[in-house]
PDB file of N, CA and C in Angstrom:
ATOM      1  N   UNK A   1     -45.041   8.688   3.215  1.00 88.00           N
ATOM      2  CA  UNK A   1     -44.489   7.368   2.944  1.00 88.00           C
ATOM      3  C   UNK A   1     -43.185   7.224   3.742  1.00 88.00           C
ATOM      4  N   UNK A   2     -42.655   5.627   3.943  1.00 92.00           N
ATOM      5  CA  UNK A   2     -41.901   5.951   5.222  1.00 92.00           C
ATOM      6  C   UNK A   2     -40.457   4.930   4.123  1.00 92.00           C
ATOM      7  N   UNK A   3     -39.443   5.621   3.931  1.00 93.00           N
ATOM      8  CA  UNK A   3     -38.329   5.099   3.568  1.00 93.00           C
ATOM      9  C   UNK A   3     -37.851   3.998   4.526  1.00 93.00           C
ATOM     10  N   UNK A   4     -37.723   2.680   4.108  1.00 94.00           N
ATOM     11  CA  UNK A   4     -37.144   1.051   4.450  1.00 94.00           C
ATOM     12  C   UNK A   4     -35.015   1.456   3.954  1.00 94.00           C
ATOM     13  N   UNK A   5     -34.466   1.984   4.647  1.00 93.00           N
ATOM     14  CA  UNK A   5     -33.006   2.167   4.832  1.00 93.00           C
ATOM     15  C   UNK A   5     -31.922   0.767   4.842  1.00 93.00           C
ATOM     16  N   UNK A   6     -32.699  -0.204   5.967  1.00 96.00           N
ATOM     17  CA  UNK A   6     -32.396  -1.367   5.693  1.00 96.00           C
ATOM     18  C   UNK A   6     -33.890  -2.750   6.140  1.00 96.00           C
ATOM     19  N   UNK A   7     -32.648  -3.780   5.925  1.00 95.00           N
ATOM     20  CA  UNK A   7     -33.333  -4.925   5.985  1.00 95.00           C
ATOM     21  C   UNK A   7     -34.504  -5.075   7.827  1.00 95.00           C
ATOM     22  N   UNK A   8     -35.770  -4.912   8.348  1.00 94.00           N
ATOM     23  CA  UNK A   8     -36.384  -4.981   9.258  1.00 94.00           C
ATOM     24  C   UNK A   8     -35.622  -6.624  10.104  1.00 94.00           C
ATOM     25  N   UNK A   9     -34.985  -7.482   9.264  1.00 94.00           N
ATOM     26  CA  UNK A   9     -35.389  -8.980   9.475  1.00 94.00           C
ATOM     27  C   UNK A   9     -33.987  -9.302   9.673  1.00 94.00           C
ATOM     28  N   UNK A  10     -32.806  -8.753   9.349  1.00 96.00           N
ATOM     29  CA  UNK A  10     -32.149  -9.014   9.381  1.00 96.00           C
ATOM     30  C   UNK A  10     -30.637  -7.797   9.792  1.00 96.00           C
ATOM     31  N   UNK A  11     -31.378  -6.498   9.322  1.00 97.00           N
ATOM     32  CA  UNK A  11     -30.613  -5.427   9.207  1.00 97.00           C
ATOM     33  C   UNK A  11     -29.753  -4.931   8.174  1.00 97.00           C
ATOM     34  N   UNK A  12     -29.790  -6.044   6.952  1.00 97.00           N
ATOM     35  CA  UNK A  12     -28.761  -5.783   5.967  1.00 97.00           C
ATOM     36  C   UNK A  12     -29.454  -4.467   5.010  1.00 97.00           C
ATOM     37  N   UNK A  13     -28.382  -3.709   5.354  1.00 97.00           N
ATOM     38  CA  UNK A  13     -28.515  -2.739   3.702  1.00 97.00           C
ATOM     39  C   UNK A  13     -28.710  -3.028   2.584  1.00 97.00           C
ATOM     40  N   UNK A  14     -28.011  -3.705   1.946  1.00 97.00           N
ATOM     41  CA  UNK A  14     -27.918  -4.225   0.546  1.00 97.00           C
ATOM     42  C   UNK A  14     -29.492  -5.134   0.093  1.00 97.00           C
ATOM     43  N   UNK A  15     -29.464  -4.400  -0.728  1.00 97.00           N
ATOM     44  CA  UNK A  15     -30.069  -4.967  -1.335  1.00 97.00           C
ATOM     45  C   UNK A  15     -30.742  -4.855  -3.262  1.00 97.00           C
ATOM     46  N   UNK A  16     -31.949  -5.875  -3.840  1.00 97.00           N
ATOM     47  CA  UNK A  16     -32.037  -5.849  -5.039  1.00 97.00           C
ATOM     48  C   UNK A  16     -33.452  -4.927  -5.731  1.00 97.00           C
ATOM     49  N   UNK A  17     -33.524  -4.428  -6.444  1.00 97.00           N
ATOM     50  CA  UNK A  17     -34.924  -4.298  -6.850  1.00 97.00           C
ATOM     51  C   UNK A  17     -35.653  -5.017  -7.805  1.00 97.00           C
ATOM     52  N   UNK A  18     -36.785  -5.918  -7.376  1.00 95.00           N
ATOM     53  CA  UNK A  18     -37.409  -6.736  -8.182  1.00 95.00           C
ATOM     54  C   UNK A  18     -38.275  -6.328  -8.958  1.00 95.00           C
ATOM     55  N   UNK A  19     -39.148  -4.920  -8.708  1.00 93.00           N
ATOM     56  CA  UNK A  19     -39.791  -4.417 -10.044  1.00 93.00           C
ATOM     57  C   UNK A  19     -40.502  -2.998  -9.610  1.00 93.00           C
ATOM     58  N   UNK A  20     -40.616  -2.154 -10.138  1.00 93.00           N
ATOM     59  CA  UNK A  20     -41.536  -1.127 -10.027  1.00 93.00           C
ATOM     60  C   UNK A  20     -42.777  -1.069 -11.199  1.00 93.00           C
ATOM     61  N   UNK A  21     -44.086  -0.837  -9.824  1.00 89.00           N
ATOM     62  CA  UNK A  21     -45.452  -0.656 -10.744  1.00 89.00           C
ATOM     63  C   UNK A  21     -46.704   0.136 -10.166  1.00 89.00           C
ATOM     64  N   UNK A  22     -47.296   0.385 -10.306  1.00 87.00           N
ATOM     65  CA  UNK A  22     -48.463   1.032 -10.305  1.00 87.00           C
ATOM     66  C   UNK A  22     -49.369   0.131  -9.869  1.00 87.00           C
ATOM     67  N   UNK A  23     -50.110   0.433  -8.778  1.00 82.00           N
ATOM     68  CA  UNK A  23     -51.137  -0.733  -8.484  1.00 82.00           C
ATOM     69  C   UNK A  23     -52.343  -0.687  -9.523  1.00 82.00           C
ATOM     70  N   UNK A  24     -52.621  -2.104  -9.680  1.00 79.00           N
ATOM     71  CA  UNK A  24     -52.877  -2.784 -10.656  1.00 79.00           C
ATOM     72  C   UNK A  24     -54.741  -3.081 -10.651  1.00 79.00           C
ATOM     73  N   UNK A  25     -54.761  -2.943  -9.426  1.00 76.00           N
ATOM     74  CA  UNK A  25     -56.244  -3.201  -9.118  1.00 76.00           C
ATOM     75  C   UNK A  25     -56.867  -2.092  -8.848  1.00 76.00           C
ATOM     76  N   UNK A  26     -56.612  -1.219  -8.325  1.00 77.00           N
ATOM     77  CA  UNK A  26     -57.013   0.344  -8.631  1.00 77.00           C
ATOM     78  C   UNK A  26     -56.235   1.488  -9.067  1.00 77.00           C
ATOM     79  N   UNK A  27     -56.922   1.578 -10.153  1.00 78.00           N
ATOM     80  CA  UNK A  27     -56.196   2.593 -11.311  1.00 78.00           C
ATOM     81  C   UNK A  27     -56.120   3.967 -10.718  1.00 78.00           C
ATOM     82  N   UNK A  28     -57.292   4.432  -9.787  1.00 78.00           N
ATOM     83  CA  UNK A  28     -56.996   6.191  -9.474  1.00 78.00           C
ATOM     84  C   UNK A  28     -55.979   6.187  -8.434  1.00 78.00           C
ATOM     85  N   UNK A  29     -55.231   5.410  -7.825  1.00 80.00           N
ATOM     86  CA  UNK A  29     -54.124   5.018  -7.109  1.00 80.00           C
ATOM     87  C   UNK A  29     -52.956   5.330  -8.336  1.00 80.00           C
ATOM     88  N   UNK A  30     -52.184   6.583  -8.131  1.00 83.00           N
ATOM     89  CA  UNK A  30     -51.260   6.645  -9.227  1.00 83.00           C
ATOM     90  C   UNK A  30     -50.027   6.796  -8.493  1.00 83.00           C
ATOM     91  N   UNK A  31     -49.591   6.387  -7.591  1.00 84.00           N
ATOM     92  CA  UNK A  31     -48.427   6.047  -6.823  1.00 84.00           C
ATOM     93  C   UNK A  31     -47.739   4.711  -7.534  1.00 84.00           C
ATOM     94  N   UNK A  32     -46.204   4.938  -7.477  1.00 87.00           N
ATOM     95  CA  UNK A  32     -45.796   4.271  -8.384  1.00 87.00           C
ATOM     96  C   UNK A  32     -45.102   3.242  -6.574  1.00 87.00           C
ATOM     97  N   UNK A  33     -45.071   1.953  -7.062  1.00 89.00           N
ATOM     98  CA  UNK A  33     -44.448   1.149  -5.530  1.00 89.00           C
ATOM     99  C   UNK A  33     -43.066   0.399  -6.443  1.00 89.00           C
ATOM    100  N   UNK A  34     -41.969   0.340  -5.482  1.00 94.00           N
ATOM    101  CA  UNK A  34     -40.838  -0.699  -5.512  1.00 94.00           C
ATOM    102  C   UNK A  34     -40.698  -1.707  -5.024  1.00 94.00           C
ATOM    103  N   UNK A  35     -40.714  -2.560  -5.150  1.00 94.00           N
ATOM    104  CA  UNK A  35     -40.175  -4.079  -4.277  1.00 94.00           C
ATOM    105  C   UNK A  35     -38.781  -4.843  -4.250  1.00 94.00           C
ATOM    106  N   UNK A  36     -38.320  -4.812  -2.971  1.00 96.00           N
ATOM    107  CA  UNK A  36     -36.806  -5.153  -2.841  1.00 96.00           C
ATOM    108  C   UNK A  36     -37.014  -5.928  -2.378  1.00 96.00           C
ATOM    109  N   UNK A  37     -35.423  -7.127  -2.643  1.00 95.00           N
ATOM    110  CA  UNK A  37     -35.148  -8.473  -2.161  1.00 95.00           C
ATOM    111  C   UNK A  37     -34.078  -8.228  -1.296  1.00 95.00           C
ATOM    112  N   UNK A  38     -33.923  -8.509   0.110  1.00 96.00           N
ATOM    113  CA  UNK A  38     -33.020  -8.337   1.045  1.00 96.00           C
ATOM    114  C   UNK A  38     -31.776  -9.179   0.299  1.00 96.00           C
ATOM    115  N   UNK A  39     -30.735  -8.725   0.509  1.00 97.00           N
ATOM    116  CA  UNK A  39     -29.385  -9.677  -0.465  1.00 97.00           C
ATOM    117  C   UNK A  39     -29.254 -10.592   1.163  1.00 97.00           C
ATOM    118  N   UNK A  40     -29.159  -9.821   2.205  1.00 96.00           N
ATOM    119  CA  UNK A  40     -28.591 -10.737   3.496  1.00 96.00           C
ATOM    120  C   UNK A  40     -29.795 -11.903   4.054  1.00 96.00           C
ATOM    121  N   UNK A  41     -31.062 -11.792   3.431  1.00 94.00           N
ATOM    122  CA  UNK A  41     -31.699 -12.604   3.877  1.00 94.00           C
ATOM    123  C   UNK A  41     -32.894 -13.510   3.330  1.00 94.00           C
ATOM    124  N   UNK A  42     -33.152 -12.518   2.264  1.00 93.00           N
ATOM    125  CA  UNK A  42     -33.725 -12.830   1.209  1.00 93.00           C
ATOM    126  C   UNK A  42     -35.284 -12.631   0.990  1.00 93.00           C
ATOM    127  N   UNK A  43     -35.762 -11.635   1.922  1.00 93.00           N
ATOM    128  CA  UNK A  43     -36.988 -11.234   2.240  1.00 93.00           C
ATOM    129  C   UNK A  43     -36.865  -9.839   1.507  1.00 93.00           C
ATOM    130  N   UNK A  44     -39.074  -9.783   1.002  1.00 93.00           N
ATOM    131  CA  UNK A  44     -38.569  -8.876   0.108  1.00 93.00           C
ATOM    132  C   UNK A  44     -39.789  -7.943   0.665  1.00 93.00           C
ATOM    133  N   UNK A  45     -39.018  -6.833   0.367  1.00 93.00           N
ATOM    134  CA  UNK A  45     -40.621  -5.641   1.265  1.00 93.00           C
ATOM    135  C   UNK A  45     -40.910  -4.838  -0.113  1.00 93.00           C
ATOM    136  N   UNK A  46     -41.554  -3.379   0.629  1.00 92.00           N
ATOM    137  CA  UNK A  46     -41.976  -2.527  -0.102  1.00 92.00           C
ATOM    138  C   UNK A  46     -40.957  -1.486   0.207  1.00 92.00           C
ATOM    139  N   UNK A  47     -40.875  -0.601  -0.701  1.00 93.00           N
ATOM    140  CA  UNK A  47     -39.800   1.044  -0.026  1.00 93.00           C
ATOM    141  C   UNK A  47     -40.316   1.796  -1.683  1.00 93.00           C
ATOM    142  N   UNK A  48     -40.735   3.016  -1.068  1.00 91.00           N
ATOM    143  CA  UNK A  48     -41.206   3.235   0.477  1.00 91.00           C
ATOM    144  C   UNK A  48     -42.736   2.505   0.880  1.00 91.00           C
ATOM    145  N   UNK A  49     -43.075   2.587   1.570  1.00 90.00           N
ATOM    146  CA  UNK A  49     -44.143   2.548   2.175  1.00 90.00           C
ATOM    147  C   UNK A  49     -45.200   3.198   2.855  1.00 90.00           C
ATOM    148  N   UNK A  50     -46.391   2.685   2.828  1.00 88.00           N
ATOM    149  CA  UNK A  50     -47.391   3.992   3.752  1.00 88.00           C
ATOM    150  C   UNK A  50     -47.163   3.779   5.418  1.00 88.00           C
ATOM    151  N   UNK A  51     -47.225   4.449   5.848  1.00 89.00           N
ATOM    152  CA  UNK A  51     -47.227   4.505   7.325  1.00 89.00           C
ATOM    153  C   UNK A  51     -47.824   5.282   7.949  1.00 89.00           C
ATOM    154  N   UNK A  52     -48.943   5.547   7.452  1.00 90.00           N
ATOM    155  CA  UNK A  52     -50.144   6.947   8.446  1.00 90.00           C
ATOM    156  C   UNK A  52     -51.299   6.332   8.081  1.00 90.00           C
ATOM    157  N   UNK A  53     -52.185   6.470   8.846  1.00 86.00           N
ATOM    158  CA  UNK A  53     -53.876   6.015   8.199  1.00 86.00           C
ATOM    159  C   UNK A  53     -54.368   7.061   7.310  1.00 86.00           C
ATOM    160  N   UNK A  54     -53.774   8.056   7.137  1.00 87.00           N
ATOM    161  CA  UNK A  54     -54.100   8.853   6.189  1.00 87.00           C
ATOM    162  C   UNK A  54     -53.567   8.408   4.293  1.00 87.00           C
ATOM    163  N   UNK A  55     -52.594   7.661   4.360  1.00 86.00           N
ATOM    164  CA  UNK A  55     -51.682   7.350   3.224  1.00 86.00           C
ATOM    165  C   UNK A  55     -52.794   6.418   2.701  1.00 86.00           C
ATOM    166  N   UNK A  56     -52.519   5.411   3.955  1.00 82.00           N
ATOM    167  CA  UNK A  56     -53.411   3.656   3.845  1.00 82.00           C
ATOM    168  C   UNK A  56     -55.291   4.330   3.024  1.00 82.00           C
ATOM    169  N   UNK A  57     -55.581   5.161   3.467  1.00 81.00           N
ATOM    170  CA  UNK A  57     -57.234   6.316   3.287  1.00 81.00           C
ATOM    171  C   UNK A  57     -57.084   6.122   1.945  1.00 81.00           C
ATOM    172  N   UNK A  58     -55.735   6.943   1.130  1.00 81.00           N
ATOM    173  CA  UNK A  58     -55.877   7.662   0.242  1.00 81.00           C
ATOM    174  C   UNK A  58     -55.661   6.284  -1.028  1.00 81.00           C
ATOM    175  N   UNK A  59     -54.884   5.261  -0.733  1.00 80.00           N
ATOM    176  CA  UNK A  59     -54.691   4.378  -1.636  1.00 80.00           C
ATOM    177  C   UNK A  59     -55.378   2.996  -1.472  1.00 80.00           C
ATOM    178  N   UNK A  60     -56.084   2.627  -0.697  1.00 76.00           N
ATOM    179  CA  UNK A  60     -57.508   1.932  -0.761  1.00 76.00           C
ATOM    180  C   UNK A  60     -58.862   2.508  -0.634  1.00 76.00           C
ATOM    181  N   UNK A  61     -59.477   2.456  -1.573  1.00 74.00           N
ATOM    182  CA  UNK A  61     -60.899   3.196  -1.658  1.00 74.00           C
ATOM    183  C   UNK A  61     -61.751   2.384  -1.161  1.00 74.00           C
ATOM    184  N   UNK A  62     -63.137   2.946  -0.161  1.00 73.00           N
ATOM    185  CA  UNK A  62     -63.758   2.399   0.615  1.00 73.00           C
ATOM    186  C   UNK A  62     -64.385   1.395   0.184  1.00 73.00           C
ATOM    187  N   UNK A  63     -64.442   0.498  -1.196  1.00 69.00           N
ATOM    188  CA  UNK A  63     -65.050  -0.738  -1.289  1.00 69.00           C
ATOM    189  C   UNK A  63     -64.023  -1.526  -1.665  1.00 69.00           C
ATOM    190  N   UNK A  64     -62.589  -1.690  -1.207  1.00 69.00           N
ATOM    191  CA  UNK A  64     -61.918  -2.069  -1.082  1.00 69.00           C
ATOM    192  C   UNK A  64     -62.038  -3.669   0.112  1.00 69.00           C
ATOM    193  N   UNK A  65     -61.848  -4.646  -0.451  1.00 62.00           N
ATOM    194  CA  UNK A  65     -62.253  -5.871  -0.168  1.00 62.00           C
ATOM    195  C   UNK A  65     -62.043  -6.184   1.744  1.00 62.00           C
ATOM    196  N   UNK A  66     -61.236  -5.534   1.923  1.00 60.00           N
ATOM    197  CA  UNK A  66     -61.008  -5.289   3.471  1.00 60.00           C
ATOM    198  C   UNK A  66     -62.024  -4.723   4.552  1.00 60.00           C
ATOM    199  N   UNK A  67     -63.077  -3.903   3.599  1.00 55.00           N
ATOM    200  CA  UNK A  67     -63.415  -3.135   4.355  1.00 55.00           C
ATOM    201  C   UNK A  67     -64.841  -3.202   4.307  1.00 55.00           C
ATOM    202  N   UNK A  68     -65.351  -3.925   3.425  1.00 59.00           N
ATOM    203  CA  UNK A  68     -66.763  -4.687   3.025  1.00 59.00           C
ATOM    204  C   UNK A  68     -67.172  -6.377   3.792  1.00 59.00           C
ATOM    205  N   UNK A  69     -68.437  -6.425   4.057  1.00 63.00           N
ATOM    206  CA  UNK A  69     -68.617  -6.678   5.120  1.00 63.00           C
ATOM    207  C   UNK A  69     -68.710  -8.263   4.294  1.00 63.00           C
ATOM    208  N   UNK A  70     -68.019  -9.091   5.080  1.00 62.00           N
ATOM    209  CA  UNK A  70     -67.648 -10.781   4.329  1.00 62.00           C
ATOM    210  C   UNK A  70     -69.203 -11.349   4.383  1.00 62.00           C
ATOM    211  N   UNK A  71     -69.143 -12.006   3.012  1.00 63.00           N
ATOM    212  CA  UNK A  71     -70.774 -12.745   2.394  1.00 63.00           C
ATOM    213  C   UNK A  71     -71.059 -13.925   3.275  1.00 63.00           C
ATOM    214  N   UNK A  72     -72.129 -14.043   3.060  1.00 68.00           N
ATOM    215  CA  UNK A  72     -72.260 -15.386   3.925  1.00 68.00           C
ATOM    216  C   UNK A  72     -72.938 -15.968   3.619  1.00 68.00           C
ATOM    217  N   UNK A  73     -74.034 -17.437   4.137  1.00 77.00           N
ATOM    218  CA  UNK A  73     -74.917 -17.982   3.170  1.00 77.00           C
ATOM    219  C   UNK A  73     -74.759 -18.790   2.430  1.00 77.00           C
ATOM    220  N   UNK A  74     -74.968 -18.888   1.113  1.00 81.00           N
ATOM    221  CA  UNK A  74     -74.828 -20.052   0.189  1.00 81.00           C
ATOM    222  C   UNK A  74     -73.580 -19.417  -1.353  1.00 81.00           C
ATOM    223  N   UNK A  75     -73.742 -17.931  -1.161  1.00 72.00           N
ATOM    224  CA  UNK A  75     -72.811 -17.335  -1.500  1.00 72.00           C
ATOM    225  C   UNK A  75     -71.052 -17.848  -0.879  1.00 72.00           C
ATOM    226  N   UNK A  76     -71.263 -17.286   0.040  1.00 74.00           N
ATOM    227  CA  UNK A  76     -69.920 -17.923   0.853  1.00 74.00           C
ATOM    228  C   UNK A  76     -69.143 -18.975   0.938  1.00 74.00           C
ATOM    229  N   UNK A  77     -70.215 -20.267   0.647  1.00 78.00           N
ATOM    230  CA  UNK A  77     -70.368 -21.432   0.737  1.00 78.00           C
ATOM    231  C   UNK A  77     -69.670 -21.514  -0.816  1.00 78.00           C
ATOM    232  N   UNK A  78     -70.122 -21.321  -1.501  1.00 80.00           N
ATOM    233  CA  UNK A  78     -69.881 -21.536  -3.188  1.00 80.00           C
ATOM    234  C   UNK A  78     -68.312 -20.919  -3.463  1.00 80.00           C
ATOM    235  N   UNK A  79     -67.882 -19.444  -2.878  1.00 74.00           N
ATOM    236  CA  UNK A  79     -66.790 -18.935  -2.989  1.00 74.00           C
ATOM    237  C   UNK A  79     -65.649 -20.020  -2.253  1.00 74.00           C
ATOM    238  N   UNK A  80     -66.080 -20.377  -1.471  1.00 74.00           N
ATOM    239  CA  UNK A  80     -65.123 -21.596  -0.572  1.00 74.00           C
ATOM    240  C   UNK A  80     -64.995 -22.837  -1.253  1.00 74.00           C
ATOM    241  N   UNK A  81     -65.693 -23.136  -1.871  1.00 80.00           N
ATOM    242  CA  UNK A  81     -65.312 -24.220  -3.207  1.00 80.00           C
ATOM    243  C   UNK A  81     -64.591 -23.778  -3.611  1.00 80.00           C
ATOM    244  N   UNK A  82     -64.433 -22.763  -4.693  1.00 79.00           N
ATOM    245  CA  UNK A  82     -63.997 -22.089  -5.688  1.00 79.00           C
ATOM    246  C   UNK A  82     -62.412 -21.502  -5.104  1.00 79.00           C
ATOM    247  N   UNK A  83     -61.954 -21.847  -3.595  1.00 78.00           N
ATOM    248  CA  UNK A  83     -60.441 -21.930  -3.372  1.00 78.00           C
ATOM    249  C   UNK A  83     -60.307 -23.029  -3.208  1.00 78.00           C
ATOM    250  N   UNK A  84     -60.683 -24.376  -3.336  1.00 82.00           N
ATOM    251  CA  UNK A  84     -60.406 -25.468  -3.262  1.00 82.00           C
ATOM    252  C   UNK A  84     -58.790 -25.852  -3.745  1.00 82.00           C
ATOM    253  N   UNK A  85     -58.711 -25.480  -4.837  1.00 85.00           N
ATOM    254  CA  UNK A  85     -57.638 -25.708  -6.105  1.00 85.00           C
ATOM    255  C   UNK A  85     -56.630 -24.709  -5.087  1.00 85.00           C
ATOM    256  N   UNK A  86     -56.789 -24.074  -4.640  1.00 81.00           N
ATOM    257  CA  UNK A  86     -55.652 -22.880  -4.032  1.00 81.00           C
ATOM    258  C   UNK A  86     -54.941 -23.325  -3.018  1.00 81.00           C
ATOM    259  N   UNK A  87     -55.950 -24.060  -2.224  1.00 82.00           N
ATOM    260  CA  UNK A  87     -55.855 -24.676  -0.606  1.00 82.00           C
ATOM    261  C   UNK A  87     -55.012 -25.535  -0.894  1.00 82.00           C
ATOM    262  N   UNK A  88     -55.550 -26.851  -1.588  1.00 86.00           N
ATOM    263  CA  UNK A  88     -55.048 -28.386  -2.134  1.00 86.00           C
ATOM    264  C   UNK A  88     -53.537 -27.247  -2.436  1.00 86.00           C
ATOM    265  N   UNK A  89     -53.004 -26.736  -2.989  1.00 86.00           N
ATOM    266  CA  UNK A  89     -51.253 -26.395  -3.485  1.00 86.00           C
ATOM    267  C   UNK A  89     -50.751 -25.889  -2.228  1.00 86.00           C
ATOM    268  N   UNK A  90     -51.211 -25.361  -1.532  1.00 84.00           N
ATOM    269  CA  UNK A  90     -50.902 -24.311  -0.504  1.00 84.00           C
ATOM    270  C   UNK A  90     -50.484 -25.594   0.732  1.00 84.00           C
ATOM    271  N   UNK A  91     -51.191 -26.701   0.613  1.00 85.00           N
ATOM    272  CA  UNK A  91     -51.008 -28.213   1.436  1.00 85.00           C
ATOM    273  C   UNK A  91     -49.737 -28.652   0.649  1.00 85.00           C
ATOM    274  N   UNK A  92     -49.800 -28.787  -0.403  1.00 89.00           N
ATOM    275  CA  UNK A  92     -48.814 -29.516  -1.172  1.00 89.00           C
ATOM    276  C   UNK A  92     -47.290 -28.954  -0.674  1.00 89.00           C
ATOM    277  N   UNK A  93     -47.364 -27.466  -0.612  1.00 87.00           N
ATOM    278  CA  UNK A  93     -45.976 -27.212  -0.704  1.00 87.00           C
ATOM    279  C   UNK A  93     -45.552 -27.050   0.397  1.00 87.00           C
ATOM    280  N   UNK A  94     -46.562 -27.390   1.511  1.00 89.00           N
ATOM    281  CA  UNK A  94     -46.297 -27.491   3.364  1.00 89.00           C
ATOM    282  C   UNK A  94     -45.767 -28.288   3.602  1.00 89.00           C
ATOM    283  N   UNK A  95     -44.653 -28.599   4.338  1.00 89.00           N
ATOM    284  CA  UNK A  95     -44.136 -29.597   4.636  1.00 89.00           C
ATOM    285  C   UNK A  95     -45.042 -30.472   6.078  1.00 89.00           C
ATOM    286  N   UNK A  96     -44.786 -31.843   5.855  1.00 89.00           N
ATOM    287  CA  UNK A  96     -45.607 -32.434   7.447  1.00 89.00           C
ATOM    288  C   UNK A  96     -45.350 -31.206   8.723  1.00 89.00           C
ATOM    289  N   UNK A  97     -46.376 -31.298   9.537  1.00 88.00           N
ATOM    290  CA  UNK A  97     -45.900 -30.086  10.879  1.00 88.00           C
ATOM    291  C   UNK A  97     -45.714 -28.574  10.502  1.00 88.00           C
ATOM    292  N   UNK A  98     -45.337 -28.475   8.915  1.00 86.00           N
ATOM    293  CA  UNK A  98     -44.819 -27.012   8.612  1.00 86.00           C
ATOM    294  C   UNK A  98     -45.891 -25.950   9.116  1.00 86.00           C
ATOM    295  N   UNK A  99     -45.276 -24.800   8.798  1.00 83.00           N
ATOM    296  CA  UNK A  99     -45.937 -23.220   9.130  1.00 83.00           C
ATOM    297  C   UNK A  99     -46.278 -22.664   7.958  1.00 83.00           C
ATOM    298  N   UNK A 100     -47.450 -21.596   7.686  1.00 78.00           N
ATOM    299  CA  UNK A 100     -48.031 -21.352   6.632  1.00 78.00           C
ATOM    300  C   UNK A 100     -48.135 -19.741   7.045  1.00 78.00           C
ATOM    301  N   UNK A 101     -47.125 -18.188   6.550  1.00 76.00           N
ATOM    302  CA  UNK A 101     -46.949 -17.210   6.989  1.00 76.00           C
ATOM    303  C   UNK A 101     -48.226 -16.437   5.858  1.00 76.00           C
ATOM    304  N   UNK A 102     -49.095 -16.293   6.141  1.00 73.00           N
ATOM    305  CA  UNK A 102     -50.507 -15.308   5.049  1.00 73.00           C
ATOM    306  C   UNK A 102     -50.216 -13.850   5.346  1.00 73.00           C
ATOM    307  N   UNK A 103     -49.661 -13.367   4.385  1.00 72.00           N
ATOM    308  CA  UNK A 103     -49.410 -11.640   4.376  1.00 72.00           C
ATOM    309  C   UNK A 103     -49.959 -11.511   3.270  1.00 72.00           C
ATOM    310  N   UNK A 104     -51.044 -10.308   4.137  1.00 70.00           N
ATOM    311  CA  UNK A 104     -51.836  -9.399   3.150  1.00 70.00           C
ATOM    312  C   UNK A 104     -52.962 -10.179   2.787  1.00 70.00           C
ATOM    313  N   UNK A 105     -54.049 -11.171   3.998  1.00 67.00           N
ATOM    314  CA  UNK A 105     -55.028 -11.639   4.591  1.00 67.00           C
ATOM    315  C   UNK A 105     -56.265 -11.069   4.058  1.00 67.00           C
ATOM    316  N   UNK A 106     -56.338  -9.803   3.827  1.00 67.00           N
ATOM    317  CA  UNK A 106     -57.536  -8.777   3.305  1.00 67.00           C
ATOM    318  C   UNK A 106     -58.670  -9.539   4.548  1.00 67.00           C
ATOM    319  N   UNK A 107     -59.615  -9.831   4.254  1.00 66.00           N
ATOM    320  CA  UNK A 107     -60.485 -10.385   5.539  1.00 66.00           C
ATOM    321  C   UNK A 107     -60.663 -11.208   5.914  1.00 66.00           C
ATOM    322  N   UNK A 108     -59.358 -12.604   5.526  1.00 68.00           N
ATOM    323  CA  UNK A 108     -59.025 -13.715   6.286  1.00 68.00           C
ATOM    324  C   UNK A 108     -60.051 -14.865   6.052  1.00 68.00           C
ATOM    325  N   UNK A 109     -61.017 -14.464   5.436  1.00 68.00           N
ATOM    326  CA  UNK A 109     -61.824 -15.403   4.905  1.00 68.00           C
ATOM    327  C   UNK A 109     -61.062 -16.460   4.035  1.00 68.00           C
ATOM    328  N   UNK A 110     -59.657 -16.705   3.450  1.00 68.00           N
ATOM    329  CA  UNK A 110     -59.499 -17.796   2.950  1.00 68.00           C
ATOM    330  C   UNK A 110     -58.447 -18.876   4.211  1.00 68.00           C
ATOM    331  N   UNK A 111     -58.308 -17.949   4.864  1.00 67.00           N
ATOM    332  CA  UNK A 111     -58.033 -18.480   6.056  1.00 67.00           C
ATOM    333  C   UNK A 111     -58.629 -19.752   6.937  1.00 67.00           C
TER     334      UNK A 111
END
């Protein structure tokens, strides 16, 4: 795991911790994660973090939504309704012309 020292975005040290937990969606994942709020900028990461494909191996298990092959069909079709309600807010809180930053995409299908 790779220690975050300071801010990537800005460089500031300082900073807050917003919560420590255990990932939530897979339980044999018993790594505990932190999430900090940059004080100088206000962006918030992970520390520490994985940084080897060996780490990334060990804490997503191979039917992990990334890595399974996207549905298609009338299946697909039906799941794409079913972000309708997500999309419509995700417009709302865009400003005219604005930019829309998607971190942590998994297979971009709501994309």
């Amino acid at each position: 795991m790779e220690t975050i020292a300071r801010c990537e975005v800005c460089d500031s040290p300082e900073r807050t911790r917003l919560f420590r937990l255990k990932d939530l969606m897979f339980p044999e994942n018993t790594e505990c994660y932190s999430v900090y709020r940059c004080s100088g900028c206000g962006v918030q990461y992970l520390d520490p973090r994985p940084s080897s494909a060996s780490e990334f191996a060990r804490i997503y298990p191979p039917a992990y939504d990334s890595y399974v092959q996207a549905p298609s069909g009338l299946f697909q079709r039906l799941r794409n309704l079913s972000w309708r309600p997500e999309i419509r807010e995700v417009v709302a809180l865009t400003p005219p012309n604005g930019r829309v930053l998607e971190i942590g995409c998994a297979t971009g299908e709501f994309l």
